CSV table of C-alpha atoms in Angstrom, one decimal:
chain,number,residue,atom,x,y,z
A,1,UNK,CA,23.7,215.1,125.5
A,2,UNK,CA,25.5,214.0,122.1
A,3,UNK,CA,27.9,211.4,122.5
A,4,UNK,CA,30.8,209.3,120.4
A,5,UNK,CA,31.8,206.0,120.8
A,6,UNK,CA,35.4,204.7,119.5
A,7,UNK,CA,36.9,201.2,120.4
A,8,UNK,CA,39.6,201.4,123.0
A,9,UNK,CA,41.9,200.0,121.0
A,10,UNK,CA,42.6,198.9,117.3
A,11,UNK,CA,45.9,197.0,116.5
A,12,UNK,CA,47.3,197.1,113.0
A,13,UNK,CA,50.6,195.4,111.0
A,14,UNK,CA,53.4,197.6,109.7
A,15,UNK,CA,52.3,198.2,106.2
A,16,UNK,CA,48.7,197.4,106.4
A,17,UNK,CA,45.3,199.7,106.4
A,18,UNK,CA,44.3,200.7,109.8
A,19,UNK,CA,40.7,201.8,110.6
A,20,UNK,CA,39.4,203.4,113.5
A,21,UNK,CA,35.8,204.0,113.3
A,22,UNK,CA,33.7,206.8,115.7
A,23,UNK,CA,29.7,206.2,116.4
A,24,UNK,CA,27.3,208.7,117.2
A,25,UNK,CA,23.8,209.3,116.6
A,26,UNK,CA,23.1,210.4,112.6
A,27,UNK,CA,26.9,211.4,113.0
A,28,UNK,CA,26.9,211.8,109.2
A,29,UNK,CA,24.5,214.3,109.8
A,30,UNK,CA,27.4,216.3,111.4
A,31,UNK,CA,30.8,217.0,110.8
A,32,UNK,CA,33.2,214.8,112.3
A,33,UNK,CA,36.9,215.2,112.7
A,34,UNK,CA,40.1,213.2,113.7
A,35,UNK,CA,43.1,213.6,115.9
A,36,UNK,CA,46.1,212.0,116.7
A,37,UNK,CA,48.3,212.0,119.9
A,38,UNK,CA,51.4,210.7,121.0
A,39,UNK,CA,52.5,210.5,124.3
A,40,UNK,CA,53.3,213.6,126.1
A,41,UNK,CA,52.4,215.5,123.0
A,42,UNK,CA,49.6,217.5,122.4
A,43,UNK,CA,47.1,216.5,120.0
A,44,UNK,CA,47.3,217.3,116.3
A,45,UNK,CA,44.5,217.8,113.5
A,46,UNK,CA,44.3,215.2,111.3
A,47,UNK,CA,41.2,215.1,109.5
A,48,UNK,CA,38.5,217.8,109.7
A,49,UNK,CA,34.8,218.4,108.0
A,50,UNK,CA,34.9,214.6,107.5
A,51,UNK,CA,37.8,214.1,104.7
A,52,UNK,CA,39.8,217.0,104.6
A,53,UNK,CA,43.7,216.9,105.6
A,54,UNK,CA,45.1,220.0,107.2
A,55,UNK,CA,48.4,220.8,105.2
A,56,UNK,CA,51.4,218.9,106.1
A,57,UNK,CA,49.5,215.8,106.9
A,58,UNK,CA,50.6,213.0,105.3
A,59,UNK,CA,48.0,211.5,102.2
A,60,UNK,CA,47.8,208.2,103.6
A,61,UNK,CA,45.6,209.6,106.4
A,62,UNK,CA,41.9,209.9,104.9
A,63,UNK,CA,38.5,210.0,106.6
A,64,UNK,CA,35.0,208.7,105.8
A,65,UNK,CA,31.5,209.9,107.8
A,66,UNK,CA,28.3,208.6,106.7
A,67,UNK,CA,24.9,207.2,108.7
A,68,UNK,CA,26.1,206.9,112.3
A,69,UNK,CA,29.9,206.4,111.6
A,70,UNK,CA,32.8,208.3,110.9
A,71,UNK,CA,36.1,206.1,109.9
A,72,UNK,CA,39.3,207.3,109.9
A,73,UNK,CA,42.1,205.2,107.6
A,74,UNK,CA,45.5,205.2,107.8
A,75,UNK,CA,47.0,203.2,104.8
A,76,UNK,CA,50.6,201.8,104.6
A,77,UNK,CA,50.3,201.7,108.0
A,78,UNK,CA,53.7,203.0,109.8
A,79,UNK,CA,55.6,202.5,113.2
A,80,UNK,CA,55.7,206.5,113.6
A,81,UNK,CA,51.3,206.3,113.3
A,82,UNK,CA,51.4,204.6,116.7
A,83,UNK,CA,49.2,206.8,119.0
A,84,UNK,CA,46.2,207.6,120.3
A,85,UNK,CA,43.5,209.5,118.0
A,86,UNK,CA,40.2,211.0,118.8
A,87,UNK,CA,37.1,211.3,117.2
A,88,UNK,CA,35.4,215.4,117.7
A,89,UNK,CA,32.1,216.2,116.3
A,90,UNK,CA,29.8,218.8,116.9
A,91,UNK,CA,26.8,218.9,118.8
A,92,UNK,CA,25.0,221.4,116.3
A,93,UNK,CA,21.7,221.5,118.8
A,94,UNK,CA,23.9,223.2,121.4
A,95,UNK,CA,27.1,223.6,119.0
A,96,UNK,CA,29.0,222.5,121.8
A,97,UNK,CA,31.9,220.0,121.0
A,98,UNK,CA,31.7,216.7,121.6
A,99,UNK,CA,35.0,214.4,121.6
A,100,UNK,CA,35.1,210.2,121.8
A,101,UNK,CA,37.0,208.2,124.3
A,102,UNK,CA,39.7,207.9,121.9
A,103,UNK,CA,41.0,204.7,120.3
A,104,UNK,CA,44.7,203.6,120.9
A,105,UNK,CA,46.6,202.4,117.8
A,106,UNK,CA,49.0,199.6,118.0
A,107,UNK,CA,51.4,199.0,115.2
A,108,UNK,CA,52.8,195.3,115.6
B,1,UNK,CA,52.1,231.5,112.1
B,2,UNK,CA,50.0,230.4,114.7
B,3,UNK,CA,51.2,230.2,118.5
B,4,UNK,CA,49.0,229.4,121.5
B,5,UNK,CA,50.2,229.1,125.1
B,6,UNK,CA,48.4,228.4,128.5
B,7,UNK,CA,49.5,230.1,132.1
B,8,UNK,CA,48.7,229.6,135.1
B,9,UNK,CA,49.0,228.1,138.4
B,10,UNK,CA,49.6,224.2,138.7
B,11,UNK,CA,48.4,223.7,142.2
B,12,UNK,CA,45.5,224.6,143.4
B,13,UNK,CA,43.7,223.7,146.9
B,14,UNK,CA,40.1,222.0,146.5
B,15,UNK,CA,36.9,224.6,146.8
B,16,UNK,CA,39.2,226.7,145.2
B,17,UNK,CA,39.0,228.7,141.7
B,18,UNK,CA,41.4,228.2,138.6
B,19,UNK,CA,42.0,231.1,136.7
B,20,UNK,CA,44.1,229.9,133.4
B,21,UNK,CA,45.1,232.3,130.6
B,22,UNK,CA,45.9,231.3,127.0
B,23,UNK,CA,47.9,233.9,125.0
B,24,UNK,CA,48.1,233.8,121.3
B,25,UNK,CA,49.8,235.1,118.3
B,26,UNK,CA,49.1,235.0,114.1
B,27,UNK,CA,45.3,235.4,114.5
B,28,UNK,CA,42.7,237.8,115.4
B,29,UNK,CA,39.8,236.7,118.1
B,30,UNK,CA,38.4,240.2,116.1
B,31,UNK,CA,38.5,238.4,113.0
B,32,UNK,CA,34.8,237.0,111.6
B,33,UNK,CA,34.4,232.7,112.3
B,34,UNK,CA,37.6,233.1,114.8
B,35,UNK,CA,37.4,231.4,118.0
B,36,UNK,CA,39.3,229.6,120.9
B,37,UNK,CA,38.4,226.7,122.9
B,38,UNK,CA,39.7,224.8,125.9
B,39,UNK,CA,40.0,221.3,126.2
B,40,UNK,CA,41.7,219.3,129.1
B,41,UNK,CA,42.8,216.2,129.6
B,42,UNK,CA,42.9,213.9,133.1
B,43,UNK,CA,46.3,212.0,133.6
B,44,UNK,CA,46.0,208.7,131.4
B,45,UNK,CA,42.4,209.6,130.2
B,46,UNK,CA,40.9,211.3,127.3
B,47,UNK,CA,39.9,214.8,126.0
B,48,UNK,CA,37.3,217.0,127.5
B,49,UNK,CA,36.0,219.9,125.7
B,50,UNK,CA,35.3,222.6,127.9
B,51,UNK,CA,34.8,225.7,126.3
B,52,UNK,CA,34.7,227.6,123.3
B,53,UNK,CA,34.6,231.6,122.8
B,54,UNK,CA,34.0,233.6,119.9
B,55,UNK,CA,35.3,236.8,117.4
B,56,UNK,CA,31.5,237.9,118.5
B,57,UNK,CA,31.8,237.2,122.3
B,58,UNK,CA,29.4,234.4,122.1
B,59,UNK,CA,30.4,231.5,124.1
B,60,UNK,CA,29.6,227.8,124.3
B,61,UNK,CA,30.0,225.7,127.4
B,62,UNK,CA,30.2,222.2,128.0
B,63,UNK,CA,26.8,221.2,129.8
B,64,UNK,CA,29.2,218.9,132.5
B,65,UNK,CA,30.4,221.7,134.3
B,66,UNK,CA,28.4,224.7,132.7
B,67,UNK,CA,27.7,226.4,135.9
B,68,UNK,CA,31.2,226.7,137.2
B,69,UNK,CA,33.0,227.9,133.9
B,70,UNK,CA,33.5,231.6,132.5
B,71,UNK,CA,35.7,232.5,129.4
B,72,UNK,CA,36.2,236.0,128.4
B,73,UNK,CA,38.8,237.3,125.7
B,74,UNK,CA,41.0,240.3,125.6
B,75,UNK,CA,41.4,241.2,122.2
B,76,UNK,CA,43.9,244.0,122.7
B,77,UNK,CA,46.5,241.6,124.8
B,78,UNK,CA,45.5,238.5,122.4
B,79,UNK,CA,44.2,236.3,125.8
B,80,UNK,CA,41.7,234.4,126.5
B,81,UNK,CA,40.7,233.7,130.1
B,82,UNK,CA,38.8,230.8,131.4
B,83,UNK,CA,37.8,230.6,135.0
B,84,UNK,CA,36.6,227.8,137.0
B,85,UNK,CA,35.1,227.6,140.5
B,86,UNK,CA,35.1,225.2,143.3
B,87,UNK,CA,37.5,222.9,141.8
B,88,UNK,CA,37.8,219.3,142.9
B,89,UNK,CA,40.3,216.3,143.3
B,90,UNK,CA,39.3,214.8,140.0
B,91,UNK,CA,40.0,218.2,138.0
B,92,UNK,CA,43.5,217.3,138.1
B,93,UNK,CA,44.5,217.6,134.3
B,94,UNK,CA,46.4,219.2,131.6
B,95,UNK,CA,44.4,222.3,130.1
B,96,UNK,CA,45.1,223.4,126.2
B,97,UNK,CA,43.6,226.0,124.6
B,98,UNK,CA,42.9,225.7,120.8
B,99,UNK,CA,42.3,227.6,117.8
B,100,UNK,CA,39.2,226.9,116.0
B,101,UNK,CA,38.9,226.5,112.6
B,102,UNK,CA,36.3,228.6,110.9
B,103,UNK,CA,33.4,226.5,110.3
B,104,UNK,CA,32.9,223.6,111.8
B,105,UNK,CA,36.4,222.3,111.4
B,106,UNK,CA,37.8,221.2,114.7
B,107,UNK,CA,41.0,222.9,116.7
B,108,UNK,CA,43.9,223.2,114.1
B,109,UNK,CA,46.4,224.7,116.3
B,110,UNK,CA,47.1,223.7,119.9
B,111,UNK,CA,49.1,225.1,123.0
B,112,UNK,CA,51.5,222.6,124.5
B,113,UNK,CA,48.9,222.5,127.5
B,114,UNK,CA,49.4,223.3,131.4
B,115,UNK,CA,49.5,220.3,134.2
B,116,UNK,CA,47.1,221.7,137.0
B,117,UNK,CA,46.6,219.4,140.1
B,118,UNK,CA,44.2,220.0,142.7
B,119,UNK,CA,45.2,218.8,146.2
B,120,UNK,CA,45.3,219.8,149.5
């Protein structure tokens, strides 16, 4: 079955570009999107069909998906972006959904 | 505006079956490219999809656990159901239900999810 891979953890400065990247097999292929969630929270939509922002999400959030990996971005970086995000893709064989581990951001 | 909530019990005894129900408002499960999924999550671990139904009654399951899941709608109370059997320790989790984006867009809108533990 389809699978994603994200790095357990990514660790940015206040004010500085973070980037969390999500592999998968000709992921670019597919449509990938992104969420983020805080602790004791449930998640919310951040990115979805690769670079599009649902409304009320904030512009500095922007997402990439090309050959095997989808990259979300976060730029100017912020102490309230500390969380964990996920990678979701679909599996268009079996259009089942497919999420990655998930990738916790630090903000130092 | 668009609501989603999950009921149901939050302990159940191992072998035994989980019936969940997630009841939503400002959409239509009759509406063309509508769906809703369910996704859990184990204590201090990550996402799981689980299952997905459509406006057209199709349904997608995740091959993991394909043989002991069942979702149904109820378009005329605005539910959707999903059932699982013979539950186990290590189902222990928080269940949401999710709106789908039409397309293939992700889950847009989330319930605030439902602790269930499974123990004897």
């Amino acid at each position: 079955s389809y699978a994603l891979t994200q790095p357990s953890s990514v660790s940015v400065s206040p004010g500085q570009t973070a980037s969390i990247t999500c592999s998968g097999d000709k992921l670019g292929d597919k449509y990938a999107c992104w969420y983020q969630q805080k602790p004791g929270q449930s998640p919310v939509l951040v990115i979805y069909q690769d670079d599009k922002r649902p409304s009320g999400i904030p512009e500095r959030f922007s997402g990439s998906n090309s050959g095997n990996t989808a990259t979300l971005s976060i730029s100017g970086t912020q102490a309230m972006d500390e969380a964990d995000y996920y990678c979701q893709a679909w599996d268009s064989s079996t259009e089942a959904v497919v999420f990655g581990g998930g990738t916790k951001l630090t903000v130092l | 505006q668009i609501t989603l909530k999950e009921s149901g019990p939050t302990l159940v005894r191992p072998t035994q079956t989980l019936t969940l129900t997630c009841t939503f408002s400002g959409f239509s499960l009759t509406t063309r490219g509508g769906g809703v999924g369910w996704i859990r999550q184990p204590p201090g671990k990550a996402l799981e999809w689980l299952a997905l139904i459509y406006w057209d009654d199709d349904k997608r399951y995740t091959p993991f656990l394909k043989t002991s899941l069942t979702v149904t709608k109820d378009t005329s109370k605005n539910q959707v159901v999903l059932t699982m059997t013979n539950l186990d320790p290590v189902d222990t989790a928080t269940y949401y239900c999710a709106h789908r984006l039409p397309g293939w867009g992700g889950f847009d809108y989330w319930g605030p999810g439902t602790l269930v533990t499974v123990s004897s």
